[in-house]
C-alpha positions as YAML, in Angstrom:
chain: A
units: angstrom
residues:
- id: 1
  name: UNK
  ca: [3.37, -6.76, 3.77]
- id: 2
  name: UNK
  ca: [4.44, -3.47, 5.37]
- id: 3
  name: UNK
  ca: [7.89, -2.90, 5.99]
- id: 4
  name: UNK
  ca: [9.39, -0.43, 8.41]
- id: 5
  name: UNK
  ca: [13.54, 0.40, 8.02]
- id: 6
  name: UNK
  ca: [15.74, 1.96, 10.69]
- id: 7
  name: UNK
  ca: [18.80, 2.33, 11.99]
- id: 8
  name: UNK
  ca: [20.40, 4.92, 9.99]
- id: 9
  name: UNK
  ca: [22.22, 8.04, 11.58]
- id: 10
  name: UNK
  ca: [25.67, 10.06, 11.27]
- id: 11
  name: UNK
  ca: [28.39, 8.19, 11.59]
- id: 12
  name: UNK
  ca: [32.54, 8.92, 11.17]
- id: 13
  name: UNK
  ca: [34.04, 7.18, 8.36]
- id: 14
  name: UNK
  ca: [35.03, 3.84, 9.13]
- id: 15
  name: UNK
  ca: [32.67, 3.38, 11.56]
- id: 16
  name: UNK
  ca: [29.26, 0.58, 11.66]
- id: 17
  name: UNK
  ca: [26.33, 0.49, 11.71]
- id: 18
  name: UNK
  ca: [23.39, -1.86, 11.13]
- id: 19
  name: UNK
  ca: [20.31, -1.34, 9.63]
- id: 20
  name: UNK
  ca: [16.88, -3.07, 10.24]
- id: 21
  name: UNK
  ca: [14.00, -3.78, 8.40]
- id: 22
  name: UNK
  ca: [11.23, -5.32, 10.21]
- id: 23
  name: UNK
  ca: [7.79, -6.37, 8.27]
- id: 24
  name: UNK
  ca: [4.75, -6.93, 9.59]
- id: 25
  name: UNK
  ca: [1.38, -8.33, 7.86]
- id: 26
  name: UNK
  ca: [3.77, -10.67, 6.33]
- id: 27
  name: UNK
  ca: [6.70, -13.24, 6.75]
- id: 28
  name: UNK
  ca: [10.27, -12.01, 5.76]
- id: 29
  name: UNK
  ca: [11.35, -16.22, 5.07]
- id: 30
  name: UNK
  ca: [8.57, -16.31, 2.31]
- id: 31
  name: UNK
  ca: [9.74, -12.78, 0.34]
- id: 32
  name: UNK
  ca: [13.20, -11.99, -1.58]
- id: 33
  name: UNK
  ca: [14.28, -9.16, 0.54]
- id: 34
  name: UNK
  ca: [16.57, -6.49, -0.48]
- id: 35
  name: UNK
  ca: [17.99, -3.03, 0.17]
- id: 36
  name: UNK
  ca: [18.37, -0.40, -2.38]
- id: 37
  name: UNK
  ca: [19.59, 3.24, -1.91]
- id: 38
  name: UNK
  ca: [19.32, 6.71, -3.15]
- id: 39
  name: UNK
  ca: [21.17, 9.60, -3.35]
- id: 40
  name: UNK
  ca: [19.75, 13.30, -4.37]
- id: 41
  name: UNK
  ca: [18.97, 13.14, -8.21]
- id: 42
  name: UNK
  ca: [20.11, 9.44, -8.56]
- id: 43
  name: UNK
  ca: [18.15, 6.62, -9.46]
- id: 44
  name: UNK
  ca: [17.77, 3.87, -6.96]
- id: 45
  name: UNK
  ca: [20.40, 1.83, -6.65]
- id: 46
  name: UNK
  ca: [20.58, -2.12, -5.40]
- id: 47
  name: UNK
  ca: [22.68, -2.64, -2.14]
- id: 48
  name: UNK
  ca: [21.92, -6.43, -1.07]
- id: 49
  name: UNK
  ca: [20.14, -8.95, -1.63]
- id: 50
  name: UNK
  ca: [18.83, -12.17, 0.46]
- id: 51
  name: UNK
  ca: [16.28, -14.51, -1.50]
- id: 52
  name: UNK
  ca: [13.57, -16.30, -0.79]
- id: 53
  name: UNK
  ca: [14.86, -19.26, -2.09]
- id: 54
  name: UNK
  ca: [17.85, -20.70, -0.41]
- id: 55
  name: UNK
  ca: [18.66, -17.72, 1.53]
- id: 56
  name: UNK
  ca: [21.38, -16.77, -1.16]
- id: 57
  name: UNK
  ca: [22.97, -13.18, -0.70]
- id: 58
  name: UNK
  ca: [23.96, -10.93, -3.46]
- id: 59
  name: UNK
  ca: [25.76, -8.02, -2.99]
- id: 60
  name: UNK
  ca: [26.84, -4.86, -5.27]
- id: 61
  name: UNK
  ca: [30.24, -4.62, -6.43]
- id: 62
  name: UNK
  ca: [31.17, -1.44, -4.10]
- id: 63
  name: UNK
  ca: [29.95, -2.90, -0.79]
- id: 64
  name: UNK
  ca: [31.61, -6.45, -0.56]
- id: 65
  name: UNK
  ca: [33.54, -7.38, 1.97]
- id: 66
  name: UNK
  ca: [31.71, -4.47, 4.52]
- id: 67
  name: UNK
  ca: [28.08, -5.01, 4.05]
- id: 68
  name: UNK
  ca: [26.15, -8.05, 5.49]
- id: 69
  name: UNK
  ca: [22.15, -8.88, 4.72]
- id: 70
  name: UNK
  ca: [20.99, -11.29, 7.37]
- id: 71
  name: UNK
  ca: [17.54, -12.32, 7.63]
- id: 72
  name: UNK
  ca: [16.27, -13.26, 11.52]
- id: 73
  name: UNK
  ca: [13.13, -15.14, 10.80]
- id: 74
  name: UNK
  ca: [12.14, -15.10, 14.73]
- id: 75
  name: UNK
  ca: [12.23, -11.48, 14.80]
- id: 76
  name: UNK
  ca: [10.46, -11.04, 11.09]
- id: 77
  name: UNK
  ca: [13.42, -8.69, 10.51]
- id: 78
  name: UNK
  ca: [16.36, -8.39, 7.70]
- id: 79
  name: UNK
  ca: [19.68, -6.55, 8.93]
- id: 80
  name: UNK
  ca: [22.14, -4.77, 6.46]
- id: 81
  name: UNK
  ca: [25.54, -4.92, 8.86]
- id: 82
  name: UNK
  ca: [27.25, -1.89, 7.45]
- id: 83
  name: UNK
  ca: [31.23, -1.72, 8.56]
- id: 84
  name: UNK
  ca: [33.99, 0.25, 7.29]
- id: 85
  name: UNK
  ca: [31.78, 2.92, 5.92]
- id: 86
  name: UNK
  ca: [32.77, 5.39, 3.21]
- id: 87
  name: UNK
  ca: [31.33, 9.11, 3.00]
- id: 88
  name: UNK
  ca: [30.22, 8.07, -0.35]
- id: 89
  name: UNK
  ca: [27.82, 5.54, 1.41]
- id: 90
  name: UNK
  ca: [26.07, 8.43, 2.30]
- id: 91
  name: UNK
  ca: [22.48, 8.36, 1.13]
- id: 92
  name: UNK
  ca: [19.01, 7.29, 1.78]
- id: 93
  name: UNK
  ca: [18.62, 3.63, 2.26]
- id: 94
  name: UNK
  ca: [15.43, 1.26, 1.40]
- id: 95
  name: UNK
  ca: [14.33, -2.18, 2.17]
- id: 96
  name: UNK
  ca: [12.27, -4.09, -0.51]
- id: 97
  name: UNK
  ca: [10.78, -7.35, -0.58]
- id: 98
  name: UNK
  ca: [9.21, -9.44, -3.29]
- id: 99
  name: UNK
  ca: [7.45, -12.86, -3.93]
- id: 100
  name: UNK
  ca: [8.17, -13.56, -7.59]
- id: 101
  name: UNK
  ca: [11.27, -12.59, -7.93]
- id: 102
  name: UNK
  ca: [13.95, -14.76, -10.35]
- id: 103
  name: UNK
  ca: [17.63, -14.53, -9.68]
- id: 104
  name: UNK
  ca: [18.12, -12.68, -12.65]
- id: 105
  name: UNK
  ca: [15.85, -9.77, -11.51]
- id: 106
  name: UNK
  ca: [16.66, -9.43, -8.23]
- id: 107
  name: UNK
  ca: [18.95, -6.10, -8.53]
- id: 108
  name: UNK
  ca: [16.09, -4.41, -10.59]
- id: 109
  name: UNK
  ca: [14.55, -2.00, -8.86]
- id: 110
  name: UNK
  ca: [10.85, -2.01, -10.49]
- id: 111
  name: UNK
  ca: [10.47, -5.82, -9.59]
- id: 112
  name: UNK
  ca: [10.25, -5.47, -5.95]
- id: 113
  name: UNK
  ca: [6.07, -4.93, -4.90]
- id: 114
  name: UNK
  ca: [6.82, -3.43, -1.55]
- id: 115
  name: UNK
  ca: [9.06, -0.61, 0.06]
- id: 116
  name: UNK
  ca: [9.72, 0.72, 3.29]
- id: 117
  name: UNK
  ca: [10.28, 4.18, 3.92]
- id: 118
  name: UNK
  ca: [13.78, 5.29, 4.30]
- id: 119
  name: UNK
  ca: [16.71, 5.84, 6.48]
- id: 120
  name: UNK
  ca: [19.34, 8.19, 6.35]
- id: 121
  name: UNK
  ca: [22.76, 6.84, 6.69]
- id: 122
  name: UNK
  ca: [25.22, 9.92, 6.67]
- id: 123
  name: UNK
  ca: [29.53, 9.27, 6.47]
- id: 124
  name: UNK
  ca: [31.31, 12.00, 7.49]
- id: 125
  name: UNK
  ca: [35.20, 12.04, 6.58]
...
């Protein structure tokens, strides 16, 4: 599967936006599909999370309550909904997606086969 993420740009704090991630050569419903990010000199870092199975969501700690993963099966796309943004969700964002992923694995970022290229989200204050 090939994934292709957009819908990043420069935003004011507090402001939305929402990214996409839109695969092709493959069906998002049958993959886990997640977003990581990374800033300069950081490791990759998990975002969200919606799995294959059930169509759970996961999210990290610092993004609850103003991130949303959705998955649109008719448009073979998952959307991060990203509200009430911070300047310190500035960074480069990446979509992932996986086949055999367990629960318990599903924040790690070596476990995910396939990666789109990324988009820069940029918070000014």
């Amino acid at each position: 599967v090939q994934l292709q993420a957009s819908g990043g740009g420069l935003v004011q704090a507090g402001a939305s936006l929402r990214l996409s991630c839109t695969a092709s050569g493959g069906t998002v419903s049958t993959y886990t599909m997640g977003w990581f990010r990374q800033a300069p000199g950081k490791e990759r870092e998990f975002v969200a999370v919606v799995t294959l199975s059930g169509g759970r969501t996961f999210y990290t700690d610092s993004v609850k309550g103003r991130f949303t993963i959705s998955r649109e099966d008719a448009e073979n796309t998952v959307y991060l909904q990203m509200n009430g943004l911070k300047p310190e969700d500035t960074t480069v964002y990446y979509c992932a997606a996986d086949q055999h992923l367990i629960t318990s694995a599903i924040a790690i970022v070596d476990q995910y086969d396939y990666w789109g290229q990324g988009t820069q989200v940029t918070v000014s204050s």
